[in-house]
């Protein structure tokens, strides 16, 4: 890096793979499965870890390394590994450390597939778990740590209820018991929240969401100290969840615009939250940077902005929620988030429809809950489409 102390935007733009002899301005894509050795001696030294360098793209690749170098600088971690998807990052970040007999403590409202790993896959290898509500007081987290607890895994803000967990306080508890605190930072991105700077030991990402930000590709990252990442790298190198260099190139380019995008996502989201706040057809609105948000103080403390997600409860339950989706003209109905395009989801009738009422309630999903991933279209157009759909779904009642 440069001798001065660059800011977020500059790091995201100016961290670049060394130029080739072609003197390119924009980094090319290194679509190569392996790298040649200049001599048998160089090959020996590379395999023996005596020198650093590329051997094979399952281990490392210039595009993926550039993406990870940026992520480390932005999150404030020493090292990291790029993975083919967010789920590969979640799984590897657990499987690399946990073994039969270990216990994992996690917040209940997790991304669906992360929930399946913890409740269906890890138990096959004798790894048990305890779920706690994101809003549990810190004493509750401490009370549930067992002698065999190896990891605490959380998402904050949670999906879709947007509950916030105090990362700094939880990190203190994790340190007291020698437990690894693993934070999925997908919703906030390092522009808004840097868990490692608050004491988290691992920061995991689905780069598919706001990091790509344009709904084009799948990717993930695991970031942490040199020591922890050494364990992750060994596991990843031999089990093969490697990112494609093409995706590494896309995601490194995406990071160049992360700061401006997150500013606008958050601005549009706040405008929408303000507008829906006193809407007669809406029971409540949740957005971390609304004064009415129950954890507003904590949100302000650990987040730079409110982020791109807004949830609200439309009056009229499941049926009205379904009608609301059908009444939208511009917003997309799709199972993604963190896109330039605004996306609406109605968890009770779609992603979480298989859960029982009690299970939905436990993760904060009510029948009329609508989640909006606020995009980068003009805020007036986003608000108009949502207001129109609220009215239209009422007429149809
Ligand atoms: C999407 C998502 C994941 C999974 O990421 P993929 O890239 O889809 O594999 C994990 N955690 C959170 C919070 C997510 O939103």
Short mmCIF file of C-alpha atoms and ligand atoms in Angstrom, two decimals:
data_model
loop_
_atom_site.label_atom_id
_atom_site.label_comp_id
_atom_site.label_asym_id
_atom_site.label_seq_id
_atom_site.Cartn_x
_atom_site.Cartn_y
_atom_site.Cartn_z
CA UNK A 1 0.00 0.00 0.00
CA UNK A 2 0.92 3.66 -0.22
CA UNK A 3 2.91 5.31 2.55
CA UNK A 4 -0.04 7.53 3.57
CA UNK A 5 -2.98 6.26 5.60
CA UNK A 6 -5.76 5.83 3.03
CA UNK A 7 -9.49 5.88 3.76
CA UNK A 8 -12.08 3.18 3.01
CA UNK A 9 -12.92 4.32 -0.53
CA UNK A 10 -9.26 4.68 -1.48
CA UNK A 11 -8.33 1.25 -0.15
CA UNK A 12 -11.27 -0.31 -2.02
CA UNK A 13 -10.17 1.31 -5.29
CA UNK A 14 -6.38 1.48 -5.09
CA UNK A 15 -5.52 -1.96 -3.69
CA UNK A 16 -4.48 -3.74 -6.87
CA UNK A 17 -2.61 -6.78 -8.08
CA UNK A 18 0.80 -5.82 -9.38
CA UNK A 19 0.76 -4.77 -13.05
CA UNK A 20 1.89 -7.32 -15.63
CA UNK A 21 4.39 -6.48 -18.40
CA UNK A 22 1.36 -5.24 -20.41
CA UNK A 23 1.01 -2.23 -18.06
CA UNK A 24 -2.81 -2.64 -17.84
CA UNK A 25 -4.78 -0.07 -15.82
CA UNK A 26 -7.63 -2.41 -14.86
CA UNK A 27 -6.58 -5.78 -13.41
CA UNK A 28 -7.03 -8.68 -15.88
CA UNK A 29 -8.72 -11.98 -15.04
CA UNK A 30 -6.27 -14.77 -14.27
CA UNK A 31 -8.26 -17.70 -15.60
CA UNK A 32 -5.62 -20.34 -15.06
CA UNK A 33 -5.88 -23.52 -13.06
CA UNK A 34 -2.15 -23.70 -12.28
CA UNK A 35 0.99 -21.54 -12.27
CA UNK A 36 4.35 -22.51 -13.73
CA UNK A 37 7.58 -22.84 -11.78
CA UNK A 38 10.78 -21.25 -13.03
CA UNK A 39 12.80 -24.18 -11.71
CA UNK A 40 12.54 -27.37 -9.72
CA UNK A 41 14.07 -25.47 -6.81
CA UNK A 42 11.33 -22.80 -6.94
CA UNK A 43 8.67 -25.53 -7.04
CA UNK A 44 10.21 -27.21 -4.01
CA UNK A 45 10.40 -23.96 -2.06
CA UNK A 46 6.78 -23.05 -2.89
CA UNK A 47 5.45 -26.43 -1.79
CA UNK A 48 7.54 -26.26 1.35
CA UNK A 49 6.02 -22.83 2.18
CA UNK A 50 9.51 -21.33 2.24
CA UNK A 51 8.45 -18.66 -0.25
CA UNK A 52 5.04 -17.19 -1.06
CA UNK A 53 3.49 -17.56 -4.49
CA UNK A 54 0.77 -19.15 -6.57
CA UNK A 55 0.78 -22.89 -7.24
CA UNK A 56 -2.77 -23.86 -8.13
CA UNK A 57 -6.04 -21.89 -8.17
CA UNK A 58 -7.66 -24.11 -5.54
CA UNK A 59 -4.97 -22.72 -3.16
CA UNK A 60 -4.64 -19.13 -4.36
CA UNK A 61 -5.08 -16.93 -7.42
CA UNK A 62 -4.20 -13.25 -8.05
CA UNK A 63 -7.85 -12.17 -8.52
CA UNK A 64 -9.05 -13.89 -5.36
CA UNK A 65 -6.03 -12.59 -3.44
CA UNK A 66 -6.80 -9.02 -4.51
CA UNK A 67 -10.41 -9.42 -3.37
CA UNK A 68 -9.28 -10.84 -0.01
CA UNK A 69 -6.56 -8.24 0.51
CA UNK A 70 -9.17 -5.50 0.12
CA UNK A 71 -11.61 -7.29 2.43
CA UNK A 72 -8.91 -7.66 5.12
CA UNK A 73 -7.96 -3.99 4.93
CA UNK A 74 -11.62 -2.92 5.05
CA UNK A 75 -12.59 -5.25 7.91
CA UNK A 76 -9.39 -4.78 9.88
CA UNK A 77 -8.26 -8.41 9.81
CA UNK A 78 -4.84 -9.91 9.09
CA UNK A 79 -5.77 -12.61 6.63
CA UNK A 80 -8.62 -14.33 4.82
CA UNK A 81 -9.84 -16.97 2.40
CA UNK A 82 -12.22 -16.42 -0.54
CA UNK A 83 -14.91 -19.05 -1.06
CA UNK A 84 -17.25 -20.04 -3.90
CA UNK A 85 -20.37 -18.92 -2.00
CA UNK A 86 -21.47 -17.44 1.27
CA UNK A 87 -22.56 -20.87 2.45
CA UNK A 88 -19.10 -22.30 1.69
CA UNK A 89 -17.73 -19.52 3.93
CA UNK A 90 -20.20 -20.32 6.73
CA UNK A 91 -19.59 -24.07 6.55
CA UNK A 92 -15.79 -23.87 6.29
CA UNK A 93 -15.60 -21.31 9.12
CA UNK A 94 -17.30 -23.86 11.36
CA UNK A 95 -15.98 -27.18 10.02
CA UNK A 96 -12.36 -26.01 10.12
CA UNK A 97 -12.55 -25.56 13.91
CA UNK A 98 -15.25 -27.84 15.29
CA UNK A 99 -14.89 -31.50 16.05
CA UNK A 100 -17.01 -34.27 17.49
CA UNK A 101 -18.12 -33.39 21.02
CA UNK A 102 -17.95 -29.63 20.51
CA UNK A 103 -20.82 -27.23 21.08
CA UNK A 104 -21.82 -24.12 19.14
CA UNK A 105 -23.85 -21.27 20.60
CA UNK A 106 -25.77 -19.27 17.99
CA UNK A 107 -28.38 -16.58 17.55
CA UNK A 108 -31.67 -18.15 16.49
CA UNK A 109 -32.60 -15.93 13.55
CA UNK A 110 -30.03 -17.17 11.03
CA UNK A 111 -29.92 -17.36 7.27
CA UNK A 112 -31.88 -20.52 6.27
CA UNK A 113 -28.96 -22.66 5.08
CA UNK A 114 -26.80 -21.67 8.07
CA UNK A 115 -29.66 -22.88 10.27
CA UNK A 116 -29.65 -26.21 8.34
CA UNK A 117 -25.87 -26.63 8.81
CA UNK A 118 -26.15 -26.06 12.57
CA UNK A 119 -29.28 -28.13 13.18
CA UNK A 120 -29.01 -30.91 10.54
CA UNK A 121 -25.45 -31.30 9.26
CA UNK A 122 -23.07 -30.62 12.17
CA UNK A 123 -25.05 -32.87 14.58
CA UNK A 124 -24.20 -35.83 12.28
CA UNK A 125 -20.60 -35.35 13.42
CA UNK A 126 -21.58 -35.04 17.06
CA UNK A 127 -21.52 -31.25 17.23
CA UNK A 128 -24.36 -29.89 19.35
CA UNK A 129 -25.86 -26.41 19.45
CA UNK A 130 -27.89 -24.00 21.55
CA UNK A 131 -29.94 -21.20 20.05
CA UNK A 132 -30.55 -17.91 21.82
CA UNK A 133 -32.71 -14.97 20.81
CA UNK A 134 -30.70 -12.12 19.34
CA UNK A 135 -32.23 -9.84 21.98
CA UNK A 136 -31.05 -12.03 24.90
CA UNK A 137 -29.15 -10.10 27.58
CA UNK A 138 -25.40 -10.72 27.73
CA UNK A 139 -25.73 -12.69 31.02
CA UNK A 140 -27.89 -15.17 29.09
CA UNK A 141 -25.15 -15.70 26.47
CA UNK A 142 -22.58 -16.20 29.20
CA UNK A 143 -24.83 -18.61 31.10
CA UNK A 144 -25.17 -20.87 28.02
CA UNK A 145 -21.44 -21.28 27.43
CA UNK A 146 -20.46 -24.84 28.28
CA UNK A 147 -17.01 -26.32 28.85
CA UNK A 148 -17.19 -27.77 25.30
CA UNK A 149 -18.45 -24.58 23.61
CA UNK A 150 -15.97 -23.83 20.83
CA UNK A 151 -17.76 -21.16 18.81
CA UNK A 152 -20.39 -18.44 19.04
CA UNK A 153 -22.01 -17.72 15.68
CA UNK A 154 -24.19 -14.66 15.11
CA UNK A 155 -25.75 -12.50 12.41
CA UNK A 156 -26.33 -8.86 13.23
CA UNK A 157 -28.58 -7.21 12.11
CA UNK A 158 -30.65 -10.40 11.95
CA UNK A 159 -32.80 -11.46 9.04
CA UNK A 160 -35.58 -10.46 8.65
CA UNK A 161 -36.40 -8.98 12.09
CA UNK A 162 -33.28 -6.71 12.06
CA UNK A 163 -32.42 -7.44 15.69
CA UNK A 164 -28.99 -6.26 16.75
CA UNK A 165 -26.46 -8.02 18.96
CA UNK A 166 -23.82 -6.09 20.91
CA UNK A 167 -20.65 -7.45 19.25
CA UNK A 168 -18.19 -5.78 21.62
CA UNK A 169 -19.84 -7.17 24.76
CA UNK A 170 -20.20 -10.63 23.26
CA UNK A 171 -16.53 -10.61 22.21
CA UNK A 172 -15.54 -9.93 25.85
CA UNK A 173 -17.51 -12.97 26.96
CA UNK A 174 -16.02 -15.09 24.16
CA UNK A 175 -12.51 -14.04 25.21
CA UNK A 176 -13.18 -14.82 28.85
CA UNK A 177 -13.98 -18.45 27.92
CA UNK A 178 -11.58 -18.86 24.99
CA UNK A 179 -14.43 -19.24 22.50
CA UNK A 180 -14.25 -18.13 18.84
CA UNK A 181 -16.78 -15.39 18.04
CA UNK A 182 -17.82 -15.74 14.37
CA UNK A 183 -19.93 -12.90 12.91
CA UNK A 184 -21.74 -13.13 9.56
CA UNK A 185 -21.37 -9.51 8.45
CA UNK A 186 -23.30 -9.90 5.22
CA UNK A 187 -26.15 -7.46 6.00
CA UNK A 188 -23.97 -4.58 7.14
CA UNK A 189 -20.79 -4.96 5.01
CA UNK A 190 -17.48 -3.52 6.29
CA UNK A 191 -18.57 -0.03 5.23
CA UNK A 192 -21.21 -0.02 7.96
CA UNK A 193 -19.86 -2.38 10.62
CA UNK A 194 -16.45 -3.92 11.34
CA UNK A 195 -16.93 -6.79 13.82
CA UNK A 196 -13.20 -7.62 14.05
CA UNK A 197 -12.48 -4.10 15.32
CA UNK A 198 -15.06 -4.78 18.07
CA UNK A 199 -13.32 -8.02 19.03
CA UNK A 200 -14.89 -10.71 16.81
CA UNK A 201 -12.39 -13.44 15.88
CA UNK A 202 -13.87 -14.46 12.54
CA UNK A 203 -15.85 -12.32 10.10
CA UNK A 204 -17.76 -14.27 7.47
CA UNK A 205 -19.50 -12.98 4.37
CA UNK A 206 -21.83 -13.85 1.61
CA UNK A 207 -20.30 -11.56 -1.01
CA UNK A 208 -23.34 -12.37 -3.14
CA UNK A 209 -25.35 -9.64 -1.45
CA UNK A 210 -24.22 -6.02 -1.02
CA UNK A 211 -20.57 -6.74 -1.85
CA UNK A 212 -21.39 -7.71 -5.42
CA UNK A 213 -24.41 -5.47 -5.05
CA UNK A 214 -25.66 -6.06 -8.56
CA UNK A 215 -27.12 -9.56 -8.33
CA UNK A 216 -24.58 -11.09 -10.70
CA UNK A 217 -22.55 -13.64 -8.83
CA UNK A 218 -22.11 -15.90 -5.81
CA UNK A 219 -19.12 -15.63 -3.48
CA UNK A 220 -17.97 -15.59 0.12
CA UNK A 221 -15.12 -14.76 2.45
CA UNK A 222 -13.71 -15.84 5.83
CA UNK A 223 -11.54 -13.26 7.56
CA UNK A 224 -9.57 -13.26 10.81
CA UNK A 225 -6.16 -13.40 12.46
CA UNK A 226 -3.20 -15.06 10.70
CA UNK A 227 -3.39 -17.90 13.20
CA UNK A 228 -7.09 -18.71 12.73
CA UNK A 229 -6.94 -18.29 8.96
CA UNK A 230 -4.05 -20.73 8.78
CA UNK A 231 -6.46 -23.39 10.08
CA UNK A 232 -9.16 -22.24 7.63
CA UNK A 233 -6.70 -22.23 4.72
CA UNK A 234 -5.54 -25.78 5.43
CA UNK A 235 -9.16 -26.97 5.48
CA UNK A 236 -10.16 -25.02 2.34
CA UNK A 237 -7.05 -25.94 0.37
CA UNK A 238 -7.76 -29.65 0.76
CA UNK A 239 -11.57 -29.67 0.61
CA UNK A 240 -11.92 -27.30 -2.36
CA UNK A 241 -14.53 -24.56 -1.77
CA UNK A 242 -12.39 -22.16 -3.85
CA UNK A 243 -13.76 -19.05 -5.51
CA UNK A 244 -13.58 -18.83 -9.32
CA UNK A 245 -11.02 -16.19 -10.43
CA UNK A 246 -13.75 -14.68 -12.61
CA UNK A 247 -15.93 -14.12 -9.53
CA UNK A 248 -12.92 -12.84 -7.59
CA UNK A 249 -12.39 -10.27 -10.34
CA UNK A 250 -16.08 -9.21 -10.31
CA UNK A 251 -16.17 -8.93 -6.51
CA UNK A 252 -12.93 -6.96 -6.28
CA UNK A 253 -14.34 -4.52 -8.86
CA UNK A 254 -17.60 -4.36 -6.88
CA UNK A 255 -15.73 -3.29 -3.76
CA UNK A 256 -14.57 -0.16 -5.62
CA UNK A 257 -18.14 1.19 -5.41
CA UNK A 258 -19.21 -0.31 -2.05
CA UNK A 259 -18.95 2.96 -0.12
CA UNK A 260 -21.08 5.03 -2.50
CA UNK A 261 -23.59 2.22 -2.86
CA UNK A 262 -24.02 1.66 0.89
CA UNK A 263 -24.48 5.41 1.42
CA UNK A 264 -27.30 5.49 -1.14
CA UNK A 265 -28.86 2.17 -0.05
CA UNK A 266 -29.00 3.53 3.51
CA UNK A 267 -30.32 6.94 2.45
CA UNK A 268 -33.10 5.39 0.34
CA UNK A 269 -33.93 2.94 3.14
CA UNK A 270 -34.18 5.70 5.74
CA UNK A 271 -36.49 7.75 3.49
CA UNK A 272 -38.72 4.71 3.00
CA UNK A 273 -38.75 3.96 6.74
CA UNK A 274 -39.73 7.58 7.53
CA UNK A 275 -42.54 7.45 4.97
CA UNK A 276 -43.99 4.16 6.26
CA UNK A 277 -43.60 5.10 9.93
CA UNK A 278 -47.02 6.72 10.32
CA UNK A 279 -48.81 4.95 7.48
CA UNK A 280 -52.36 3.98 8.57
CA UNK A 281 -52.10 0.56 6.87
CA UNK A 282 -48.81 -0.32 8.58
CA UNK A 283 -48.60 -1.61 12.17
CA UNK A 284 -44.88 -0.94 12.62
CA UNK A 285 -41.66 -0.25 10.74
CA UNK A 286 -38.22 -1.46 11.76
CA UNK A 287 -35.03 0.21 10.61
CA UNK A 288 -31.91 0.42 12.81
CA UNK A 289 -31.50 4.19 12.37
CA UNK A 290 -35.15 5.12 13.12
CA UNK A 291 -35.54 6.76 16.54
CA UNK A 292 -38.39 4.34 17.26
CA UNK A 293 -36.12 1.31 16.72
CA UNK A 294 -35.90 -0.57 20.05
CA UNK A 295 -32.10 -0.91 19.82
CA UNK A 296 -31.43 2.52 18.29
CA UNK A 297 -28.61 3.37 20.72
CA UNK A 298 -26.77 0.11 20.08
CA UNK A 299 -27.28 0.47 16.32
CA UNK A 300 -25.75 3.95 16.45
CA UNK A 301 -22.86 2.64 18.51
CA UNK A 302 -21.79 -0.24 16.28
CA UNK A 303 -23.09 0.78 12.84
CA UNK A 304 -22.08 3.73 10.70
CA UNK A 305 -25.39 3.72 8.78
CA UNK A 306 -28.70 1.86 8.99
CA UNK A 307 -28.07 -0.35 5.94
CA UNK A 308 -30.30 -1.31 3.04
CA UNK A 309 -33.00 -3.40 4.72
CA UNK A 310 -36.34 -2.19 6.04
CA UNK A 311 -39.06 -4.39 7.48
CA UNK A 312 -42.65 -3.44 8.20
CA UNK A 313 -45.89 -5.17 9.11
CA UNK A 314 -48.79 -4.58 6.78
CA UNK A 315 -52.25 -4.79 8.37
CA UNK A 316 -54.30 -7.83 7.33
CA UNK A 317 -51.93 -10.78 7.90
CA UNK A 318 -50.81 -13.46 5.43
CA UNK A 319 -53.43 -12.80 2.75
CA UNK A 320 -52.75 -9.05 2.67
CA UNK A 321 -49.00 -9.72 2.49
CA UNK A 322 -49.51 -11.96 -0.53
CA UNK A 323 -51.73 -9.35 -2.19
CA UNK A 324 -49.13 -6.69 -1.49
CA UNK A 325 -46.50 -8.66 -3.41
CA UNK A 326 -48.91 -9.19 -6.30
CA UNK A 327 -49.74 -5.47 -6.42
CA UNK A 328 -46.13 -4.31 -6.90
CA UNK A 329 -45.27 -2.96 -10.33
CA UNK A 330 -41.56 -2.11 -10.17
CA UNK A 331 -40.12 -3.95 -7.16
CA UNK A 332 -38.74 -7.43 -7.80
CA UNK A 333 -40.08 -10.49 -6.04
CA UNK A 334 -37.02 -12.69 -5.64
CA UNK A 335 -35.13 -14.54 -2.91
CA UNK A 336 -32.11 -12.24 -2.91
CA UNK A 337 -31.10 -9.00 -1.23
CA UNK A 338 -28.44 -6.35 -1.57
CA UNK A 339 -29.07 -5.57 -5.24
CA UNK A 340 -29.31 -2.28 -7.15
CA UNK A 341 -32.95 -3.31 -7.72
CA UNK A 342 -35.35 -3.00 -4.80
CA UNK A 343 -36.67 -6.39 -3.69
CA UNK A 344 -39.75 -7.25 -1.62
CA UNK A 345 -40.23 -10.50 0.24
CA UNK A 346 -43.08 -11.82 2.39
CA UNK A 347 -41.40 -14.49 4.58
CA UNK A 348 -44.62 -15.92 6.11
CA UNK A 349 -45.96 -17.06 2.72
CA UNK A 350 -42.61 -17.92 1.08
CA UNK A 351 -39.15 -18.48 2.68
CA UNK A 352 -40.53 -19.30 6.13
CA UNK A 353 -43.89 -20.86 5.17
CA UNK A 354 -42.79 -24.36 6.28
CA UNK A 355 -42.17 -23.24 9.86
CA UNK A 356 -44.87 -23.55 12.50
CA UNK A 357 -46.44 -20.37 13.87
CA UNK A 358 -44.38 -20.72 17.05
CA UNK A 359 -41.13 -21.18 15.10
CA UNK A 360 -41.87 -18.10 12.97
CA UNK A 361 -42.67 -16.09 16.07
CA UNK A 362 -39.38 -17.16 17.68
CA UNK A 363 -37.41 -15.57 14.82
CA UNK A 364 -39.57 -12.44 14.76
CA UNK A 365 -41.64 -13.18 11.66
CA UNK A 366 -45.26 -12.08 11.89
CA UNK A 367 -47.90 -12.87 9.25
CA UNK A 368 -47.86 -9.40 7.71
CA UNK A 369 -44.10 -8.85 7.84
CA UNK A 370 -42.67 -7.49 4.59
CA UNK A 371 -38.92 -7.19 4.07
CA UNK A 372 -37.65 -4.62 1.61
CA UNK A 373 -34.08 -4.72 0.34
CA UNK A 374 -33.93 -1.10 -0.74
CA UNK A 375 -32.08 -0.65 -4.03
CA UNK A 376 -30.52 2.26 -5.83
CA UNK A 377 -33.45 3.38 -7.99
CA UNK A 378 -34.76 6.89 -7.34
CA UNK A 379 -36.20 6.91 -3.81
CA UNK A 380 -39.47 8.52 -4.97
CA UNK A 381 -40.08 5.67 -7.40
CA UNK A 382 -39.37 3.04 -4.73
CA UNK A 383 -41.71 4.73 -2.23
CA UNK A 384 -44.47 5.26 -4.83
CA UNK A 385 -44.49 1.61 -5.87
CA UNK A 386 -44.71 0.44 -2.24
CA UNK A 387 -47.43 2.96 -1.31
CA UNK A 388 -49.43 2.07 -4.41
CA UNK A 389 -49.18 -1.67 -3.59
CA UNK A 390 -50.29 -1.02 0.01
CA UNK A 391 -53.40 0.80 -1.29
CA UNK A 392 -54.12 -1.73 -4.02
CA UNK A 393 -53.87 -4.70 -1.64
CA UNK A 394 -56.41 -2.97 0.60
CA UNK A 395 -58.94 -2.43 -2.21
CA UNK A 396 -58.77 -6.14 -2.99
CA UNK A 397 -59.61 -7.14 0.60
C1 LIG B 1 -27.25 -15.06 1.44
C2 LIG B 1 -26.72 -15.22 2.78
C3 LIG B 1 -25.85 -16.28 3.08
C4 LIG B 1 -25.48 -17.34 2.05
O1 LIG B 1 -24.73 -16.84 1.01
P1 LIG B 1 -24.69 -17.47 -0.47
O2 LIG B 1 -23.72 -16.59 -1.16
O3 LIG B 1 -26.08 -17.43 -1.01
O4 LIG B 1 -24.20 -18.88 -0.35
C5 LIG B 1 -25.34 -16.36 4.35
N1 LIG B 1 -25.69 -15.45 5.30
C6 LIG B 1 -26.52 -14.42 5.05
C7 LIG B 1 -26.85 -13.47 6.14
C8 LIG B 1 -27.07 -14.27 3.80
O5 LIG B 1 -27.91 -13.26 3.55
#
